PDB file of C-alpha atoms in Angstrom:
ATOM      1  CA  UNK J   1      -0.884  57.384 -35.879  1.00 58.00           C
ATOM      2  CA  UNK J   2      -2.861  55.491 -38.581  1.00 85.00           C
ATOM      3  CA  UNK J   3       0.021  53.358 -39.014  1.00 91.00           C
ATOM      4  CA  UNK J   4       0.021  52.734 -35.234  1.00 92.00           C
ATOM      5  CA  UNK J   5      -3.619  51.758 -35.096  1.00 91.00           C
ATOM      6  CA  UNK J   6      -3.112  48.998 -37.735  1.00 94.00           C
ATOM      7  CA  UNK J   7      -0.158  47.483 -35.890  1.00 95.00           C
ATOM      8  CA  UNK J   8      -2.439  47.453 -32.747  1.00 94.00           C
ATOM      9  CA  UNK J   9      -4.681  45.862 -35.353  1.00 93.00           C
ATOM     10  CA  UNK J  10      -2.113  43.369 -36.512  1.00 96.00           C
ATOM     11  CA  UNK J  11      -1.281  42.013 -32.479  1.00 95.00           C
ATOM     12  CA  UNK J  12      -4.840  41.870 -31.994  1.00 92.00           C
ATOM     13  CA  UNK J  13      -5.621  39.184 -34.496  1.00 92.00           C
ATOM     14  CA  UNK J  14      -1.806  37.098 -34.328  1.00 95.00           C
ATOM     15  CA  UNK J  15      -3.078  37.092 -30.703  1.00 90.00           C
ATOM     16  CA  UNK J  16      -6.315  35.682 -31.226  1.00 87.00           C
ATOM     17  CA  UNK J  17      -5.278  33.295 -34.167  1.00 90.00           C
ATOM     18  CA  UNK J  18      -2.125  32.498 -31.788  1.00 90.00           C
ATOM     19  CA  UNK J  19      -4.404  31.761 -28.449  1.00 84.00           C
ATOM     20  CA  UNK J  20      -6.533  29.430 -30.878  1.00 85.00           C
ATOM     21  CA  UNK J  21      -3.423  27.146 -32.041  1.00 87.00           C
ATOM     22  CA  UNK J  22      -2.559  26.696 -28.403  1.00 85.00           C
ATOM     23  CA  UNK J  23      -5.626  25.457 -27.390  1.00 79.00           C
ATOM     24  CA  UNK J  24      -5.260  23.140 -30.828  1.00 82.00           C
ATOM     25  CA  UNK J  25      -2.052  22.395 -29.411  1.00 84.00           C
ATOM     26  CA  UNK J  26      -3.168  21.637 -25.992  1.00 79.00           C
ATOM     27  CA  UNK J  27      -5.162  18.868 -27.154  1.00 78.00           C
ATOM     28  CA  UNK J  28      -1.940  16.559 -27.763  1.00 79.00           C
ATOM     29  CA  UNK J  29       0.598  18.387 -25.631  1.00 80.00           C
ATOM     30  CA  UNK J  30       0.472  19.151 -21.535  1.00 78.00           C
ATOM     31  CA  UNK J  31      -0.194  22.976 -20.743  1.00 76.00           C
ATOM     32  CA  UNK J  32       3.293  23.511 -19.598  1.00 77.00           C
ATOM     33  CA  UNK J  33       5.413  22.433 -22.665  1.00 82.00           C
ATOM     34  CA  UNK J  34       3.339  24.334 -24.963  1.00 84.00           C
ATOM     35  CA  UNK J  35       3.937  27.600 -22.920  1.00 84.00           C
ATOM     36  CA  UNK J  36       7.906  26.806 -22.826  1.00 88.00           C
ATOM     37  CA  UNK J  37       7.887  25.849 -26.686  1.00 90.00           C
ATOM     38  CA  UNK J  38       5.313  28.611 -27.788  1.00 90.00           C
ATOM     39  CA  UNK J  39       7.800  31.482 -25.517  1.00 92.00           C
ATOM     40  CA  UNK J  40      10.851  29.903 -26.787  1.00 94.00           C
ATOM     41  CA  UNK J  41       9.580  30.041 -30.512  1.00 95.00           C
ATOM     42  CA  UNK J  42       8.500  34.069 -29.630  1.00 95.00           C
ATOM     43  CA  UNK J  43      12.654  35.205 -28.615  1.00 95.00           C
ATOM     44  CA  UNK J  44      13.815  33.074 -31.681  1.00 96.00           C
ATOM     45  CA  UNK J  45      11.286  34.798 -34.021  1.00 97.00           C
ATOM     46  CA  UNK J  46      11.886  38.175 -32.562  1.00 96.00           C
ATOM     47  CA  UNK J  47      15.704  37.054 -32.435  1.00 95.00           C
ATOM     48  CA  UNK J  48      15.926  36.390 -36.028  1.00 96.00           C
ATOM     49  CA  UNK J  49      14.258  39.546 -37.062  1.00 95.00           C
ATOM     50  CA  UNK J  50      16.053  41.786 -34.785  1.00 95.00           C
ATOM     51  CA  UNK J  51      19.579  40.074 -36.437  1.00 95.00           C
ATOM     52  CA  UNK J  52      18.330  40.839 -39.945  1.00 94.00           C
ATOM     53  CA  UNK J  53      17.309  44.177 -39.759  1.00 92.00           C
ATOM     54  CA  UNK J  54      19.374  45.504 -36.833  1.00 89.00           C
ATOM     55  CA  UNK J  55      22.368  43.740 -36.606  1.00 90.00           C
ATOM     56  CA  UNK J  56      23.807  42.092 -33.961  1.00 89.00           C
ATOM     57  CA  UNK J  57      24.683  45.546 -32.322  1.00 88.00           C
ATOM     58  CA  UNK J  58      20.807  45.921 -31.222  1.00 87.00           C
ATOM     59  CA  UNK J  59      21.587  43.515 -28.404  1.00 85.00           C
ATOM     60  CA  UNK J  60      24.097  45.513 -26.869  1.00 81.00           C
ATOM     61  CA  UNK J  61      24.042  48.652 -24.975  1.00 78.00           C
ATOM     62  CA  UNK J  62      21.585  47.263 -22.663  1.00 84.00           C
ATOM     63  CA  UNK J  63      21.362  48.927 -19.163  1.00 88.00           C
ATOM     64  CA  UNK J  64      20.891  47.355 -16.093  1.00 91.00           C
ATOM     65  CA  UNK J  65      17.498  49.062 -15.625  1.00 93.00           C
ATOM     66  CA  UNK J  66      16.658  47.596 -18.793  1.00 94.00           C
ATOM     67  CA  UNK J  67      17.485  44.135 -17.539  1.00 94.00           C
ATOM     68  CA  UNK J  68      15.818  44.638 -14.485  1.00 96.00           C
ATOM     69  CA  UNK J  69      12.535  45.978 -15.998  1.00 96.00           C
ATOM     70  CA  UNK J  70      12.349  43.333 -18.875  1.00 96.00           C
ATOM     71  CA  UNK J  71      12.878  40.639 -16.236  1.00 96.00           C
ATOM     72  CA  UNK J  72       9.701  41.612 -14.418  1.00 96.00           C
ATOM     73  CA  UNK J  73       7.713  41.477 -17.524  1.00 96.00           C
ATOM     74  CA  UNK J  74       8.710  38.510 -18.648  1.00 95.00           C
ATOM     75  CA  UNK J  75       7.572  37.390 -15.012  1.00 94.00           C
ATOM     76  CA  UNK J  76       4.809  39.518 -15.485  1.00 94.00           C
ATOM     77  CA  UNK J  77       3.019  38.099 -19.101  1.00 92.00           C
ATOM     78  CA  UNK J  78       4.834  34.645 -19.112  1.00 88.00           C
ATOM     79  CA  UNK J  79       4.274  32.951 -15.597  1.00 86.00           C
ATOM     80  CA  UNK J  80       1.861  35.085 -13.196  1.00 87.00           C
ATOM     81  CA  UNK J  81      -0.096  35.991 -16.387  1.00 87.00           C
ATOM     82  CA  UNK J  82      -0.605  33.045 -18.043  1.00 78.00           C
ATOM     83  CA  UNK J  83      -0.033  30.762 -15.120  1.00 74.00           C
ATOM     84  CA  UNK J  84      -2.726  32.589 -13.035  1.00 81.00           C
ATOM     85  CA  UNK J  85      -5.086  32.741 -15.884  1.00 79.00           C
ATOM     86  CA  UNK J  86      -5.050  29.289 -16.500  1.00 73.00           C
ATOM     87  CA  UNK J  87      -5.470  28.522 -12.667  1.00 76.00           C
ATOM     88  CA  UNK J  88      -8.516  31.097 -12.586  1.00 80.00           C
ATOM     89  CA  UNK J  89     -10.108  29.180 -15.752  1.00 73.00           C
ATOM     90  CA  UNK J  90      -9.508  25.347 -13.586  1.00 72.00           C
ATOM     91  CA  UNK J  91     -11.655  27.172 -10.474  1.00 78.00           C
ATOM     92  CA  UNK J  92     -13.936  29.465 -11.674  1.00 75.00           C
ATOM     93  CA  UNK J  93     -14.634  28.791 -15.472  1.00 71.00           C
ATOM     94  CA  UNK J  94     -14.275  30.758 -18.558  1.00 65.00           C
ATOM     95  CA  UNK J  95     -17.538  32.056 -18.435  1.00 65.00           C
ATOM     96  CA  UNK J  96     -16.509  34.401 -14.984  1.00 71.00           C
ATOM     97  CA  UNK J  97     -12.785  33.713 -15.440  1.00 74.00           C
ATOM     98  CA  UNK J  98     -12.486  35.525 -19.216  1.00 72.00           C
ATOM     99  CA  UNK J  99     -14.786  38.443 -19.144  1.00 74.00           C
ATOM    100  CA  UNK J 100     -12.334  39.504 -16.406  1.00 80.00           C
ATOM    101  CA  UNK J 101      -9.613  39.337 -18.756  1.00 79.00           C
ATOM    102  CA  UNK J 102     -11.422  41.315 -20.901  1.00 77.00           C
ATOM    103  CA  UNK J 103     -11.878  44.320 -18.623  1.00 80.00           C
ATOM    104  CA  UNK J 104      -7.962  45.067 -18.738  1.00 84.00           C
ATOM    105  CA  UNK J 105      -8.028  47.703 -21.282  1.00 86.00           C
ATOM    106  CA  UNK J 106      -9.875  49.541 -18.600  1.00 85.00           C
ATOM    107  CA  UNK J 107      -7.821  49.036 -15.823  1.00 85.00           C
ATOM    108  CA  UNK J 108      -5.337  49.947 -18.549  1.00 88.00           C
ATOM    109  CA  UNK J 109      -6.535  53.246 -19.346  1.00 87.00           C
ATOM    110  CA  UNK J 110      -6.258  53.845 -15.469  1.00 88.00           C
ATOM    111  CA  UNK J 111      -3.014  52.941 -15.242  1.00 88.00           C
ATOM    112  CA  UNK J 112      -2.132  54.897 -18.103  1.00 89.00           C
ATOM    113  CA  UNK J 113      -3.575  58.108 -16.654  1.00 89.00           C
ATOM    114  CA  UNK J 114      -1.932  57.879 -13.386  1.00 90.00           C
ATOM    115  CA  UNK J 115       1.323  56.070 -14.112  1.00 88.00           C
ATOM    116  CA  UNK J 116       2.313  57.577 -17.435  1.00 86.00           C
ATOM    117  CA  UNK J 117       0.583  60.714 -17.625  1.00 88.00           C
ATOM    118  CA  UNK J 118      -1.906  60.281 -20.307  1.00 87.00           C
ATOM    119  CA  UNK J 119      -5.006  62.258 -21.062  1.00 88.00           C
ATOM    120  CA  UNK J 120      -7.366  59.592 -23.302  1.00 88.00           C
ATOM    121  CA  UNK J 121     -10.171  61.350 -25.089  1.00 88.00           C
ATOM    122  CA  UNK J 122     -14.130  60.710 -24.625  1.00 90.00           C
ATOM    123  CA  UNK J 123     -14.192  58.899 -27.815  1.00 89.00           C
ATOM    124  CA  UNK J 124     -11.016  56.983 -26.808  1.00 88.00           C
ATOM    125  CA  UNK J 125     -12.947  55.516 -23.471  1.00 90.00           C
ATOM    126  CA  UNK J 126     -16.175  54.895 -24.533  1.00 91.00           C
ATOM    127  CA  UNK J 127     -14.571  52.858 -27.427  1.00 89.00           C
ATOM    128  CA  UNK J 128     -12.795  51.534 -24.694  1.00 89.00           C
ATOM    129  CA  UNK J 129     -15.967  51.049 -22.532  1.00 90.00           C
ATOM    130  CA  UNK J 130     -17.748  49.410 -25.555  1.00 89.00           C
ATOM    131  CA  UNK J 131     -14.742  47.027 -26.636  1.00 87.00           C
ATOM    132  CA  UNK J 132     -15.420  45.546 -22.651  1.00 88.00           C
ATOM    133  CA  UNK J 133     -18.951  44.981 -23.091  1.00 90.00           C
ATOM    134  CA  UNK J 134     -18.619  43.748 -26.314  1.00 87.00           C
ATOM    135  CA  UNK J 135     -16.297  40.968 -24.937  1.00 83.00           C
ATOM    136  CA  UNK J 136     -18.144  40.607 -21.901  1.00 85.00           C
ATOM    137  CA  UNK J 137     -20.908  39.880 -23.757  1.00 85.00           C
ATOM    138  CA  UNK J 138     -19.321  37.517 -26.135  1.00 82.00           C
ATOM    139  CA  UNK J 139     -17.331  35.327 -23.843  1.00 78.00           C
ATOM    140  CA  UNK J 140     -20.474  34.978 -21.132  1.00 79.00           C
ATOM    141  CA  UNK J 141     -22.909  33.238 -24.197  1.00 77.00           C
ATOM    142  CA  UNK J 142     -22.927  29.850 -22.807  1.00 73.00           C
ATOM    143  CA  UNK J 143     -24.916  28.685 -26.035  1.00 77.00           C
ATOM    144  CA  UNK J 144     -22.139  29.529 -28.237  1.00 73.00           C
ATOM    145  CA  UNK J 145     -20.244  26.991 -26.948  1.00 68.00           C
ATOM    146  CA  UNK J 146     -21.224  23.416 -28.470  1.00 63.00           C
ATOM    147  CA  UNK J 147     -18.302  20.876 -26.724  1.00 55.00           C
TER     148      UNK J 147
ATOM    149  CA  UNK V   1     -23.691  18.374   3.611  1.00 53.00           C
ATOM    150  CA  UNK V   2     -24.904  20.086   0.162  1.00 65.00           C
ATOM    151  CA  UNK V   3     -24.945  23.765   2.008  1.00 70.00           C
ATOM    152  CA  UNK V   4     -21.061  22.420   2.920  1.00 69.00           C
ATOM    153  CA  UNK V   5     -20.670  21.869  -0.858  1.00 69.00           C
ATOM    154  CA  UNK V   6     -21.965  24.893  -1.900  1.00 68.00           C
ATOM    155  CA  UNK V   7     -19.574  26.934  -0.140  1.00 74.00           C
ATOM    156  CA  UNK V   8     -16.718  24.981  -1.324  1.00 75.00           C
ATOM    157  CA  UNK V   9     -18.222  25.241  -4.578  1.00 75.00           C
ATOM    158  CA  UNK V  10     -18.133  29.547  -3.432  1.00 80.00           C
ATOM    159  CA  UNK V  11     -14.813  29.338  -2.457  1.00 84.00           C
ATOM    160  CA  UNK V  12     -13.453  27.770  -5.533  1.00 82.00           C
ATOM    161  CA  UNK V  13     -15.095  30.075  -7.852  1.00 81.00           C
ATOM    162  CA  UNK V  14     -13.990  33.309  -5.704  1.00 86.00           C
ATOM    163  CA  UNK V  15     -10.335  31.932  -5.478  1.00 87.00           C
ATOM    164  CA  UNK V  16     -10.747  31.114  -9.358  1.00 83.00           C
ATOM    165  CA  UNK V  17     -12.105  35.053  -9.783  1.00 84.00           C
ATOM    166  CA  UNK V  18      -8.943  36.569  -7.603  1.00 89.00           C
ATOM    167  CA  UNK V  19      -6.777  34.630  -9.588  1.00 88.00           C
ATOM    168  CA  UNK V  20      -8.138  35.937 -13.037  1.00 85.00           C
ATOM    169  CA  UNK V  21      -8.125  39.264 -11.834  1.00 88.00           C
ATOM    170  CA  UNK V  22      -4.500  38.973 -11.040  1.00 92.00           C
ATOM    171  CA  UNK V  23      -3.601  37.394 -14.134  1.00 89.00           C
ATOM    172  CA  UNK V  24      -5.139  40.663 -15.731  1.00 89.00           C
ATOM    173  CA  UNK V  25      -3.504  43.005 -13.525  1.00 92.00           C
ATOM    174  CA  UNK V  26      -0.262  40.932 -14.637  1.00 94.00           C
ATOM    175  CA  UNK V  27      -0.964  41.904 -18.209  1.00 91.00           C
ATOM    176  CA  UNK V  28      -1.881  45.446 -17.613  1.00 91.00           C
ATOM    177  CA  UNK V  29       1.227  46.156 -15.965  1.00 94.00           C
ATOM    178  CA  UNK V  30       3.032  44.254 -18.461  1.00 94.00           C
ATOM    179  CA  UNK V  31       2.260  46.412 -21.352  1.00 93.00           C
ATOM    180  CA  UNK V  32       2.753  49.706 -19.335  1.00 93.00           C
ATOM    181  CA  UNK V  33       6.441  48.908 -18.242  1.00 95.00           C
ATOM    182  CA  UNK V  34       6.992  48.121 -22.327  1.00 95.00           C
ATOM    183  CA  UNK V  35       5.172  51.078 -22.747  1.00 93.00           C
ATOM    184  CA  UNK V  36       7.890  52.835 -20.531  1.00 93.00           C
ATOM    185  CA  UNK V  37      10.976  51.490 -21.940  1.00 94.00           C
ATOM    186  CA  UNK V  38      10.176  52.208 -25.702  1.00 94.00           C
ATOM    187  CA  UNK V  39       9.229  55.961 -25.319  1.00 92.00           C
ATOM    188  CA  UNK V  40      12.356  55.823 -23.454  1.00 91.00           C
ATOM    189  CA  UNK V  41      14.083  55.137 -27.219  1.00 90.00           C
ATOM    190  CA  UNK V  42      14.265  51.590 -26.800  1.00 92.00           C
ATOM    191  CA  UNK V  43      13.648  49.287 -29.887  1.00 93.00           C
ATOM    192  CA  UNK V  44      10.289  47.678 -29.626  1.00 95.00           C
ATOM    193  CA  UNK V  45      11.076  44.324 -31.098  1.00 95.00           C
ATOM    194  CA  UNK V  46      14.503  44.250 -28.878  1.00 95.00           C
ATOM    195  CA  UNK V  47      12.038  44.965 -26.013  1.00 95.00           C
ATOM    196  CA  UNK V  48       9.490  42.029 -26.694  1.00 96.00           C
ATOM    197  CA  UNK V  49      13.075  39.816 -27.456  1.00 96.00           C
ATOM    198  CA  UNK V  50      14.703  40.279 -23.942  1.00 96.00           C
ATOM    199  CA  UNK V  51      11.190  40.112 -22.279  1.00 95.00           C
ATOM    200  CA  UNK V  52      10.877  36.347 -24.061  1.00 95.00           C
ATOM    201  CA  UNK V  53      13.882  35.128 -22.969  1.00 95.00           C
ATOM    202  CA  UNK V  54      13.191  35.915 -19.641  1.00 95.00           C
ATOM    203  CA  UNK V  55       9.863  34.517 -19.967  1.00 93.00           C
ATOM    204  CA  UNK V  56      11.477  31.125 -21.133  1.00 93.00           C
ATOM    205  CA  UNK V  57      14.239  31.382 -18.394  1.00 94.00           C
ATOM    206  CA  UNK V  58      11.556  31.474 -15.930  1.00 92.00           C
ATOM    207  CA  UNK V  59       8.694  29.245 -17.324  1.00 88.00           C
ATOM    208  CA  UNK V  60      11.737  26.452 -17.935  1.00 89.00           C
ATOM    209  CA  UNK V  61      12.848  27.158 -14.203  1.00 88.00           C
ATOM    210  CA  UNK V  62      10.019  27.071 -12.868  1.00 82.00           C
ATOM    211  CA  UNK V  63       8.235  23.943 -14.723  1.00 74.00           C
ATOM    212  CA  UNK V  64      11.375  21.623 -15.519  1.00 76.00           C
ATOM    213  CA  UNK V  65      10.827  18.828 -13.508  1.00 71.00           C
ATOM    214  CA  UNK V  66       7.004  18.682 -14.634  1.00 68.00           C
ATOM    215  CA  UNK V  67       8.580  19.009 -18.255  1.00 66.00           C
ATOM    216  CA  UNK V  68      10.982  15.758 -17.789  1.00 68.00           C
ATOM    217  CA  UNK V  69       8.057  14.262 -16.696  1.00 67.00           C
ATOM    218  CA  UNK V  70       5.694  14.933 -19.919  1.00 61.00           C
ATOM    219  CA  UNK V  71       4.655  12.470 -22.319  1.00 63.00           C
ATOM    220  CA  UNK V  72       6.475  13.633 -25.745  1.00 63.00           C
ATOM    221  CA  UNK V  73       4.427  15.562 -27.711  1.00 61.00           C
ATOM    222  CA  UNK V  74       2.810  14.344 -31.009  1.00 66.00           C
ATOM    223  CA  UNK V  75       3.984  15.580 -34.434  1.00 69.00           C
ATOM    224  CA  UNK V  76       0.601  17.327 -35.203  1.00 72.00           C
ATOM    225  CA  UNK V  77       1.261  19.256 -31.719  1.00 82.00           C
ATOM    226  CA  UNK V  78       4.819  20.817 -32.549  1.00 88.00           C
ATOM    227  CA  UNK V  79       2.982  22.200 -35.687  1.00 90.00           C
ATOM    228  CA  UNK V  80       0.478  24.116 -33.820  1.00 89.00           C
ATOM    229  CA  UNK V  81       2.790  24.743 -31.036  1.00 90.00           C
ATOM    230  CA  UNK V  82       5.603  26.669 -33.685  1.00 93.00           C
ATOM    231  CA  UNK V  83       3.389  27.970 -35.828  1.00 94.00           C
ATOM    232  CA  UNK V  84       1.423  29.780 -32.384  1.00 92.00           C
ATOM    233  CA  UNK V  85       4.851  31.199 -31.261  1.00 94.00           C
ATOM    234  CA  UNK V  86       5.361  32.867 -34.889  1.00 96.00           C
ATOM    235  CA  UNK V  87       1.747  34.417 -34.294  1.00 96.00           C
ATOM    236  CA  UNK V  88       2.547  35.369 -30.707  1.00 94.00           C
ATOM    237  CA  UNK V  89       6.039  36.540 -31.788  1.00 96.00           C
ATOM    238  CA  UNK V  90       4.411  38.602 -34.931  1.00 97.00           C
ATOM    239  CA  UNK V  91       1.456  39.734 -31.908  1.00 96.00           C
ATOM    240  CA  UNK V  92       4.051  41.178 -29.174  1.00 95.00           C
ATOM    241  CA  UNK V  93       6.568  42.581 -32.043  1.00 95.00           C
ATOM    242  CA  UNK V  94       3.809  44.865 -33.642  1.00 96.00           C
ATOM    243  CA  UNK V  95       1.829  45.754 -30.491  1.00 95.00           C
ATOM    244  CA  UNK V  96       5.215  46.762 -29.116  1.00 95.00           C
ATOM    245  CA  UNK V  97       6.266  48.950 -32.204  1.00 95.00           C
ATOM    246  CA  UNK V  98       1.936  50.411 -32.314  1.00 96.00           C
ATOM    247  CA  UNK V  99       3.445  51.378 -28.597  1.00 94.00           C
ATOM    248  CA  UNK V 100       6.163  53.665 -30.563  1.00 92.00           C
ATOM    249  CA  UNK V 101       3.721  55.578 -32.179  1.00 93.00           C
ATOM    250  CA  UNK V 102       0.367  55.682 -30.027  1.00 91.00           C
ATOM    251  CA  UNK V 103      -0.729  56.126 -26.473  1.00 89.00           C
ATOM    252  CA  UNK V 104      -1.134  53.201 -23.999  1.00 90.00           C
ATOM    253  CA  UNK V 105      -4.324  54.370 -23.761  1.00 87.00           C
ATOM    254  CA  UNK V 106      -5.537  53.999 -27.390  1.00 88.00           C
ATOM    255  CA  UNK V 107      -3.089  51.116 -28.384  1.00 90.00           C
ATOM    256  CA  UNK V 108      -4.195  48.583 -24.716  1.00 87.00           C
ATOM    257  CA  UNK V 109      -8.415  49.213 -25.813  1.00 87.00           C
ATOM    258  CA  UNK V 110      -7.770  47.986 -29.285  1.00 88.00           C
ATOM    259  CA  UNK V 111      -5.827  44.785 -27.875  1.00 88.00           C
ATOM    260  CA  UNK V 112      -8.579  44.472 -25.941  1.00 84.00           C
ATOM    261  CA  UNK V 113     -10.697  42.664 -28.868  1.00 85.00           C
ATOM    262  CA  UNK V 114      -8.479  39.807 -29.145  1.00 85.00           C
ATOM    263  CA  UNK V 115     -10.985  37.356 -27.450  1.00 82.00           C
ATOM    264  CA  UNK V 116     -13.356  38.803 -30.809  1.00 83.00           C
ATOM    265  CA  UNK V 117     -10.365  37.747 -33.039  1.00 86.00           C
ATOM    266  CA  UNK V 118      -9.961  34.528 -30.934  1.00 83.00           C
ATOM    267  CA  UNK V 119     -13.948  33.953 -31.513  1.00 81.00           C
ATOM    268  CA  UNK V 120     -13.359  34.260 -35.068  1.00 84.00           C
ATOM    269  CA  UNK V 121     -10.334  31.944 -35.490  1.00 85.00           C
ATOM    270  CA  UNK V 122     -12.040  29.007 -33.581  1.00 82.00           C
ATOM    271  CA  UNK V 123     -14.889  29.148 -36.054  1.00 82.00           C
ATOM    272  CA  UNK V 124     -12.767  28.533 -38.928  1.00 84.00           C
ATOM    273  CA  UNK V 125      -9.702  26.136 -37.067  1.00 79.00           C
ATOM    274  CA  UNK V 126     -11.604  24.104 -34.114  1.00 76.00           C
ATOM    275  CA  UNK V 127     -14.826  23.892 -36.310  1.00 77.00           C
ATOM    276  CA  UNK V 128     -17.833  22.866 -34.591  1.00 74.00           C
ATOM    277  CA  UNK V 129     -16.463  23.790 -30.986  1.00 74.00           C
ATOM    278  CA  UNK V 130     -18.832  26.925 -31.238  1.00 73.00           C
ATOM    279  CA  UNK V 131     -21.282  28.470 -33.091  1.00 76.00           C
ATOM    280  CA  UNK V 132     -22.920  31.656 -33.841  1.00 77.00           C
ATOM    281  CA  UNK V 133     -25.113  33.179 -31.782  1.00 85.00           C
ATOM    282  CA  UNK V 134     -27.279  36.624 -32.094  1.00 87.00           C
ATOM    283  CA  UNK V 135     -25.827  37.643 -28.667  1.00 87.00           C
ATOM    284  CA  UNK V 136     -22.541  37.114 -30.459  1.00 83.00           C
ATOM    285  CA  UNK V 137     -22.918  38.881 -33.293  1.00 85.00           C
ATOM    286  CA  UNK V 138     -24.068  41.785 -30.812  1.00 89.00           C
ATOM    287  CA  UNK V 139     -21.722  41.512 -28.594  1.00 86.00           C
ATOM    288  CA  UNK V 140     -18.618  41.242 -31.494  1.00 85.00           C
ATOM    289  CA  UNK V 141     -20.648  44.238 -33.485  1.00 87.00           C
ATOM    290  CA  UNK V 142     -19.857  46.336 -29.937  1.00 87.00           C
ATOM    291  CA  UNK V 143     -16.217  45.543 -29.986  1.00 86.00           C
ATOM    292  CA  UNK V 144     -16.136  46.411 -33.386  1.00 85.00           C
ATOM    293  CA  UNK V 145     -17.902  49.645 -33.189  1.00 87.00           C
ATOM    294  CA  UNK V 146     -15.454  50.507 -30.340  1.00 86.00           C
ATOM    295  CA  UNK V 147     -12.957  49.857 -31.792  1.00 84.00           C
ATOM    296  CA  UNK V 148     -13.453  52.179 -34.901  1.00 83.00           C
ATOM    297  CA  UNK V 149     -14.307  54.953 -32.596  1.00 83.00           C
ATOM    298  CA  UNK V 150     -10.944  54.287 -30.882  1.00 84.00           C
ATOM    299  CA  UNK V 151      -9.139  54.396 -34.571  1.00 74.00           C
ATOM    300  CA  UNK V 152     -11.052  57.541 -35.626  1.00 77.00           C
ATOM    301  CA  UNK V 153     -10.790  59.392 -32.409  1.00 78.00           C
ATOM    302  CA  UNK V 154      -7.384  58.928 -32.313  1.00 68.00           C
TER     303      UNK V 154
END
């Protein structure tokens, strides 16, 4: 569990260091080729390490659920994610557009009680609860923001 | 004519707000189908693999001819640009394999601070795009706290 925790950790901070370089990159390079290059550079990353400490033989024995499953997230994070994101930031601004973002480890939670079962602890949701506000209040501070 | 604007201005912003909250529910969902397939015994990091390739199969189909069109990109971009999809790739690998070992529950609230971790990258990389604020250092002091009482609750 502990170790768990500190991978959770780990993505949380490669995210956030990784959503600031693409907004570096975005100052040189359109929207759309730094998704396509950023994605590509993710499978031949994850390609590489899979190769070196699987073996080839971790690509195979794929089912077509699998397949079929994958597919739809890769819909799911890579274009209606991001794309829709990105559209919701043009028209409403990241002051509205992010703290919504931010409220997904709720819906999260719900999802994770109805579709998989789960039973999250008190503690677990009012960490949960104060994670939200805690971003909500962060990203809605226009006078953080100096340009 | 400014009451016309203003409810153009209304619609925008609401359209803008639907298309956020989809973009989250995209995310959500995401993350719980991963969640699916590796307590089914599926490797995490062959999970987050296959899910990027279809990602690029799609975002390539979908925005090629707006790619052709693109100016190419400067060198200082492809640096930022690589060295984001090593982060991202590092990001999806471990918060697939935390997936292995904890709850969807626990693992998606933790996640949930990456704007905090975001906050605290564009201090140090775009320098003098923000600043610190005492609402900030509220507001990242909640996540923070919330997120330790995820880590010890759990």
């Amino acid at each position: 569990m502990g170790l768990g925790i500190l991978l959770a950790i780990v993505a949380t901070f490669a995210w956030g260091a990784g959503d600031v370089l693409v907004r570096r990159a975005m100052f040189d390079v359109p929207a759309e080729l730094v998704v396509v290059v950023v994605v590509g550079m993710v499978a031949a990353v994850l390609g590489v390490v899979i190769v070196s400490t699987e073996g080839f033989a971790a690509f195979g024995g794929i089912e077509l659920a699998f397949v079929g499953i994958v597919a739809v997230m890769g819909a799911l994070i890579w274009v209606t994610g991001n794309l829709f994101y990105f559209h919701g930031l043009k028209r409403a601004g990241v002051t509205l557009a992010a703290p919504i973002l931010g409220a997904g480890p709720l819906f999260a939670i719900a999802l994770a009680v109805v579709f998989a079962g789960e039973r999250p602890n008190l503690y677990t949701l009012i960490g949960a609860f104060a994670v939200v506000v805690g971003v909500a209040v962060i990203l809605t501070d226009r006078k953080r923001v100096l340009r | 004519m400014s009451a016309m604007a203003a409810s153009a201005d209304t619609r925008r912003i609401t359209i803008g707000l639907v298309f956020a909250v989809l973009a989250m529910l995209s995310f959500v969902t995401g993350g719980l189908l991963a969640n699916h397939l590796v307590d089914g015994g599926y490797s995490p990091v062959v999970v987050a693999f296959y899910e990027a390739l279809f990602g690029l199969t799609f975002t390539l189909a979908i925005r090629l001819r707006a790619l052709r069109s693109d100016r190419a990109p400067v060198r200082s971009g492809w640096g930022w640009m690589l060295a984001a999809g090593v982060l991202f790739a590092l990001a999806t690998g471990s918060f697939y394999t935390s997936l292995d070992r904890l709850d969807y529950s626990v693992a998606a609230p933790i996640v949930g601070a990456v704007p905090l971790a975001s906050y605290l990258f564009v201090l140090i990389v775009l320098r003098g795009y923000e600043r610190l604020t005492p609402r900030v250092v509220f507001g990242a002091a909640l996540v923070v706290a919330g997120v330790g009482l995820i880590g010890v609750a759990n």
